Amino acid sequence: MIGCIIAIIVFNIVAFKLNKRLTTNQVVHIWTFTIAFQCIFDFILEFKYYGYWYFDKGADWIGLLPHTVLISPVNMMFLNGYPFEHGMRKKIVYIVVWTLGVLVYETISLFPEPWGYFHYGWWRLWHAALVDPVLFFILLKYYKWICKLERQACQ
């Protein structure tokens, strides 16, 4: 629990202090998208197949914290620093570095309580290593779509 609360506070402070790229509209979209997408993803892997879970198996009130205010600021930080204007190699390196960072954080979140709060069922770190870049790619596509809609709305 302590690790989750510290991560929420740190991630949110860093995300909002360092944000130079995302408009308020984009932040709202990214938060809403992240919460909805994570809840759908976790509904299957966490609640149906027990691949992993936060705190305890099954739905509980404390589990709302990582589902609502933990991942969204991470996505803000990822998008804020993404090298949109650079070549493919730099973009791939950026995603790889972020994936490694997420894997390190996931490993830390597996520590025993009170620091850890994440638990594996059949899910393993290598599953996350394969899935996380895909999730980052989906986030990027969503962000680009939101930017396109904003441009169209301003015409």
PDB file of C-alpha atoms in Angstrom:
ATOM      1  CA  MET A   1       0.000   0.000   0.000  1.00  0.00           C
ATOM      2  CA  ILE A   2       2.791   2.427   0.884  1.00  0.00           C
ATOM      3  CA  GLY A   3       4.527   1.805  -2.450  1.00  0.00           C
ATOM      4  CA  CYS A   4       1.312   2.425  -4.380  1.00  0.00           C
ATOM      5  CA  ILE A   5       0.580   5.704  -2.609  1.00  0.00           C
ATOM      6  CA  ILE A   6       4.163   6.932  -3.032  1.00  0.00           C
ATOM      7  CA  ALA A   7       4.071   6.020  -6.744  1.00  0.00           C
ATOM      8  CA  ILE A   8       0.736   7.778  -7.256  1.00  0.00           C
ATOM      9  CA  ILE A   9       1.998  10.963  -5.608  1.00  0.00           C
ATOM     10  CA  VAL A  10       5.374  10.972  -7.383  1.00  0.00           C
ATOM     11  CA  PHE A  11       4.021  10.023 -10.819  1.00  0.00           C
ATOM     12  CA  ASN A  12       1.282  12.668 -10.675  1.00  0.00           C
ATOM     13  CA  ILE A  13       3.583  15.446  -9.469  1.00  0.00           C
ATOM     14  CA  VAL A  14       6.187  14.638 -12.121  1.00  0.00           C
ATOM     15  CA  ALA A  15       3.595  14.257 -14.897  1.00  0.00           C
ATOM     16  CA  PHE A  16       1.948  17.597 -14.244  1.00  0.00           C
ATOM     17  CA  LYS A  17       5.132  19.543 -13.423  1.00  0.00           C
ATOM     18  CA  LEU A  18       6.992  18.349 -16.518  1.00  0.00           C
ATOM     19  CA  ASN A  19       4.080  18.556 -18.942  1.00  0.00           C
ATOM     20  CA  LYS A  20       5.038  20.869 -21.783  1.00  0.00           C
ATOM     21  CA  ARG A  21       3.272  19.243 -24.712  1.00  0.00           C
ATOM     22  CA  LEU A  22      -0.184  18.086 -23.673  1.00  0.00           C
ATOM     23  CA  THR A  23      -3.106  20.496 -23.622  1.00  0.00           C
ATOM     24  CA  THR A  24      -5.724  20.263 -20.889  1.00  0.00           C
ATOM     25  CA  ASN A  25      -8.073  18.652 -23.402  1.00  0.00           C
ATOM     26  CA  GLN A  26      -5.452  16.045 -24.281  1.00  0.00           C
ATOM     27  CA  VAL A  27      -4.739  15.328 -20.603  1.00  0.00           C
ATOM     28  CA  VAL A  28      -8.447  14.703 -19.999  1.00  0.00           C
ATOM     29  CA  HIS A  29      -8.595  12.437 -23.053  1.00  0.00           C
ATOM     30  CA  ILE A  30      -5.471  10.499 -22.023  1.00  0.00           C
ATOM     31  CA  TRP A  31      -6.745  10.022 -18.466  1.00  0.00           C
ATOM     32  CA  THR A  32     -10.184   8.902 -19.643  1.00  0.00           C
ATOM     33  CA  PHE A  33      -8.749   6.603 -22.293  1.00  0.00           C
ATOM     34  CA  THR A  34      -6.210   5.109 -19.878  1.00  0.00           C
ATOM     35  CA  ILE A  35      -8.780   4.403 -17.182  1.00  0.00           C
ATOM     36  CA  ALA A  36     -11.248   2.876 -19.649  1.00  0.00           C
ATOM     37  CA  PHE A  37      -8.632   0.843 -21.516  1.00  0.00           C
ATOM     38  CA  GLN A  38      -6.965  -0.387 -18.327  1.00  0.00           C
ATOM     39  CA  CYS A  39     -10.299  -1.370 -16.789  1.00  0.00           C
ATOM     40  CA  ILE A  40     -11.252  -3.335 -19.895  1.00  0.00           C
ATOM     41  CA  PHE A  41      -7.816  -4.989 -20.095  1.00  0.00           C
ATOM     42  CA  ASP A  42      -7.745  -5.772 -16.377  1.00  0.00           C
ATOM     43  CA  PHE A  43     -11.356  -6.950 -16.359  1.00  0.00           C
ATOM     44  CA  ILE A  44     -10.250  -9.845 -18.550  1.00  0.00           C
ATOM     45  CA  LEU A  45      -6.761 -10.576 -17.210  1.00  0.00           C
ATOM     46  CA  GLU A  46      -7.346  -9.725 -13.565  1.00  0.00           C
ATOM     47  CA  PHE A  47     -10.926 -10.680 -12.813  1.00  0.00           C
ATOM     48  CA  LYS A  48     -11.699 -13.403 -15.354  1.00  0.00           C
ATOM     49  CA  TYR A  49      -8.378 -15.244 -15.703  1.00  0.00           C
ATOM     50  CA  TYR A  50      -6.582 -14.173 -12.474  1.00  0.00           C
ATOM     51  CA  GLY A  51      -3.389 -13.451 -14.379  1.00  0.00           C
ATOM     52  CA  TYR A  52      -2.495 -10.735 -11.878  1.00  0.00           C
ATOM     53  CA  TRP A  53      -4.232  -8.536  -9.360  1.00  0.00           C
ATOM     54  CA  TYR A  54      -3.732  -5.459  -7.218  1.00  0.00           C
ATOM     55  CA  PHE A  55      -3.797  -5.919  -3.431  1.00  0.00           C
ATOM     56  CA  ASP A  56      -6.281  -8.863  -3.266  1.00  0.00           C
ATOM     57  CA  LYS A  57      -7.959 -11.135  -5.769  1.00  0.00           C
ATOM     58  CA  GLY A  58     -11.308  -9.830  -6.882  1.00  0.00           C
ATOM     59  CA  ALA A  59     -12.742  -6.331  -6.932  1.00  0.00           C
ATOM     60  CA  ASP A  60     -12.123  -4.143  -3.903  1.00  0.00           C
ATOM     61  CA  TRP A  61     -12.239  -0.418  -3.193  1.00  0.00           C
ATOM     62  CA  ILE A  62      -8.497  -0.046  -2.649  1.00  0.00           C
ATOM     63  CA  GLY A  63      -7.935  -1.538  -6.106  1.00  0.00           C
ATOM     64  CA  LEU A  64      -9.503   1.579  -7.608  1.00  0.00           C
ATOM     65  CA  LEU A  65      -6.308   3.533  -6.876  1.00  0.00           C
ATOM     66  CA  PRO A  66      -4.058   1.744  -9.371  1.00  0.00           C
ATOM     67  CA  HIS A  67      -6.937   1.502 -11.837  1.00  0.00           C
ATOM     68  CA  THR A  68      -7.643   5.240 -11.837  1.00  0.00           C
ATOM     69  CA  VAL A  69      -4.690   7.412 -10.773  1.00  0.00           C
ATOM     70  CA  LEU A  70      -1.498   5.380 -11.227  1.00  0.00           C
ATOM     71  CA  ILE A  71      -1.139   4.625 -14.945  1.00  0.00           C
ATOM     72  CA  SER A  72      -2.587   7.841 -16.415  1.00  0.00           C
ATOM     73  CA  PRO A  73       0.275  10.092 -15.261  1.00  0.00           C
ATOM     74  CA  VAL A  74       2.766   7.528 -16.583  1.00  0.00           C
ATOM     75  CA  ASN A  75       1.072   7.781 -19.973  1.00  0.00           C
ATOM     76  CA  MET A  76       1.263  11.578 -19.757  1.00  0.00           C
ATOM     77  CA  MET A  77       5.008  11.401 -19.086  1.00  0.00           C
ATOM     78  CA  PHE A  78       5.482   8.924 -21.937  1.00  0.00           C
ATOM     79  CA  LEU A  79       3.645  11.142 -24.426  1.00  0.00           C
ATOM     80  CA  ASN A  80       5.232  14.347 -23.183  1.00  0.00           C
ATOM     81  CA  GLY A  81       8.710  13.087 -23.986  1.00  0.00           C
ATOM     82  CA  TYR A  82       7.953  11.004 -27.059  1.00  0.00           C
ATOM     83  CA  PRO A  83      10.217  11.995 -29.988  1.00  0.00           C
ATOM     84  CA  PHE A  84       7.466  12.656 -32.553  1.00  0.00           C
ATOM     85  CA  GLU A  85       9.777  14.727 -34.765  1.00  0.00           C
ATOM     86  CA  HIS A  86      12.610  12.181 -34.869  1.00  0.00           C
ATOM     87  CA  GLY A  87      13.278   9.061 -36.893  1.00  0.00           C
ATOM     88  CA  MET A  88      12.011   5.554 -36.333  1.00  0.00           C
ATOM     89  CA  ARG A  89      15.169   4.390 -34.560  1.00  0.00           C
ATOM     90  CA  LYS A  90      14.868   7.039 -31.842  1.00  0.00           C
ATOM     91  CA  LYS A  91      11.170   6.230 -31.416  1.00  0.00           C
ATOM     92  CA  ILE A  92      11.894   2.517 -31.012  1.00  0.00           C
ATOM     93  CA  VAL A  93      14.671   3.202 -28.507  1.00  0.00           C
ATOM     94  CA  TYR A  94      12.295   5.474 -26.568  1.00  0.00           C
ATOM     95  CA  ILE A  95       9.633   2.754 -26.373  1.00  0.00           C
ATOM     96  CA  VAL A  96      12.222   0.136 -25.365  1.00  0.00           C
ATOM     97  CA  VAL A  97      13.587   2.374 -22.599  1.00  0.00           C
ATOM     98  CA  TRP A  98      10.096   3.098 -21.301  1.00  0.00           C
ATOM     99  CA  THR A  99       9.200  -0.584 -21.433  1.00  0.00           C
ATOM    100  CA  LEU A 100      12.300  -1.410 -19.383  1.00  0.00           C
ATOM    101  CA  GLY A 101      11.348   1.297 -16.883  1.00  0.00           C
ATOM    102  CA  VAL A 102       7.830  -0.084 -16.558  1.00  0.00           C
ATOM    103  CA  LEU A 103       9.234  -3.593 -16.075  1.00  0.00           C
ATOM    104  CA  VAL A 104      11.524  -2.356 -13.290  1.00  0.00           C
ATOM    105  CA  TYR A 105       8.590  -0.596 -11.638  1.00  0.00           C
ATOM    106  CA  GLU A 106       6.413  -3.713 -12.003  1.00  0.00           C
ATOM    107  CA  THR A 107       9.149  -5.759 -10.325  1.00  0.00           C
ATOM    108  CA  ILE A 108       9.260  -3.276  -7.432  1.00  0.00           C
ATOM    109  CA  SER A 109       5.465  -3.390  -7.108  1.00  0.00           C
ATOM    110  CA  LEU A 110       5.784  -7.160  -6.551  1.00  0.00           C
ATOM    111  CA  PHE A 111       7.687  -6.596  -3.281  1.00  0.00           C
ATOM    112  CA  PRO A 112       5.928  -7.835  -0.153  1.00  0.00           C
ATOM    113  CA  GLU A 113       3.536  -5.475   1.605  1.00  0.00           C
ATOM    114  CA  PRO A 114       3.589  -2.716   2.717  1.00  0.00           C
ATOM    115  CA  TRP A 115       5.755  -1.648  -0.247  1.00  0.00           C
ATOM    116  CA  GLY A 116       4.323  -3.936  -2.881  1.00  0.00           C
ATOM    117  CA  TYR A 117       0.723  -4.216  -3.978  1.00  0.00           C
ATOM    118  CA  PHE A 118       0.837  -6.173  -7.239  1.00  0.00           C
ATOM    119  CA  HIS A 119       0.582  -9.960  -7.392  1.00  0.00           C
ATOM    120  CA  TYR A 120       1.069 -12.492 -10.157  1.00  0.00           C
ATOM    121  CA  GLY A 121      -1.191 -15.408 -10.890  1.00  0.00           C
ATOM    122  CA  TRP A 122      -0.004 -17.022 -14.120  1.00  0.00           C
ATOM    123  CA  TRP A 123       1.224 -13.667 -15.497  1.00  0.00           C
ATOM    124  CA  ARG A 124       4.992 -13.192 -15.572  1.00  0.00           C
ATOM    125  CA  LEU A 125       7.330 -10.313 -16.288  1.00  0.00           C
ATOM    126  CA  TRP A 126       8.027 -11.569 -19.801  1.00  0.00           C
ATOM    127  CA  HIS A 127       4.296 -11.251 -20.584  1.00  0.00           C
ATOM    128  CA  ALA A 128       4.519  -7.570 -19.668  1.00  0.00           C
ATOM    129  CA  ALA A 129       7.698  -7.213 -21.744  1.00  0.00           C
ATOM    130  CA  LEU A 130       5.736  -8.379 -24.782  1.00  0.00           C
ATOM    131  CA  VAL A 131       2.502  -6.509 -24.074  1.00  0.00           C
ATOM    132  CA  ASP A 132       3.788  -3.125 -22.852  1.00  0.00           C
ATOM    133  CA  PRO A 133       5.225  -1.950 -26.207  1.00  0.00           C
ATOM    134  CA  VAL A 134       1.902  -2.822 -27.846  1.00  0.00           C
ATOM    135  CA  LEU A 135       0.063  -0.806 -25.193  1.00  0.00           C
ATOM    136  CA  PHE A 136       2.407   2.145 -25.771  1.00  0.00           C
ATOM    137  CA  PHE A 137       1.733   1.876 -29.521  1.00  0.00           C
ATOM    138  CA  ILE A 138      -2.048   1.899 -28.919  1.00  0.00           C
ATOM    139  CA  LEU A 139      -1.632   4.950 -26.672  1.00  0.00           C
ATOM    140  CA  LEU A 140       0.361   6.722 -29.384  1.00  0.00           C
ATOM    141  CA  LYS A 141      -2.293   5.981 -32.016  1.00  0.00           C
ATOM    142  CA  TYR A 142      -5.015   7.265 -29.704  1.00  0.00           C
ATOM    143  CA  TYR A 143      -3.045  10.444 -28.974  1.00  0.00           C
ATOM    144  CA  LYS A 144      -2.449  11.090 -32.678  1.00  0.00           C
ATOM    145  CA  TRP A 145      -6.162  10.598 -33.322  1.00  0.00           C
ATOM    146  CA  ILE A 146      -7.051  13.103 -30.590  1.00  0.00           C
ATOM    147  CA  CYS A 147      -4.587  15.604 -32.070  1.00  0.00           C
ATOM    148  CA  LYS A 148      -6.159  15.117 -35.501  1.00  0.00           C
ATOM    149  CA  LEU A 149      -9.645  15.709 -34.070  1.00  0.00           C
ATOM    150  CA  GLU A 150      -8.429  18.874 -32.354  1.00  0.00           C
ATOM    151  CA  ARG A 151      -6.978  20.198 -35.619  1.00  0.00           C
ATOM    152  CA  GLN A 152     -10.222  19.439 -37.450  1.00  0.00           C
ATOM    153  CA  ALA A 153     -12.265  21.174 -34.752  1.00  0.00           C
ATOM    154  CA  CYS A 154     -10.145  24.316 -35.096  1.00  0.00           C
ATOM    155  CA  GLN A 155     -10.648  24.631 -38.872  1.00  0.00           C
TER     156      GLN A 155
END
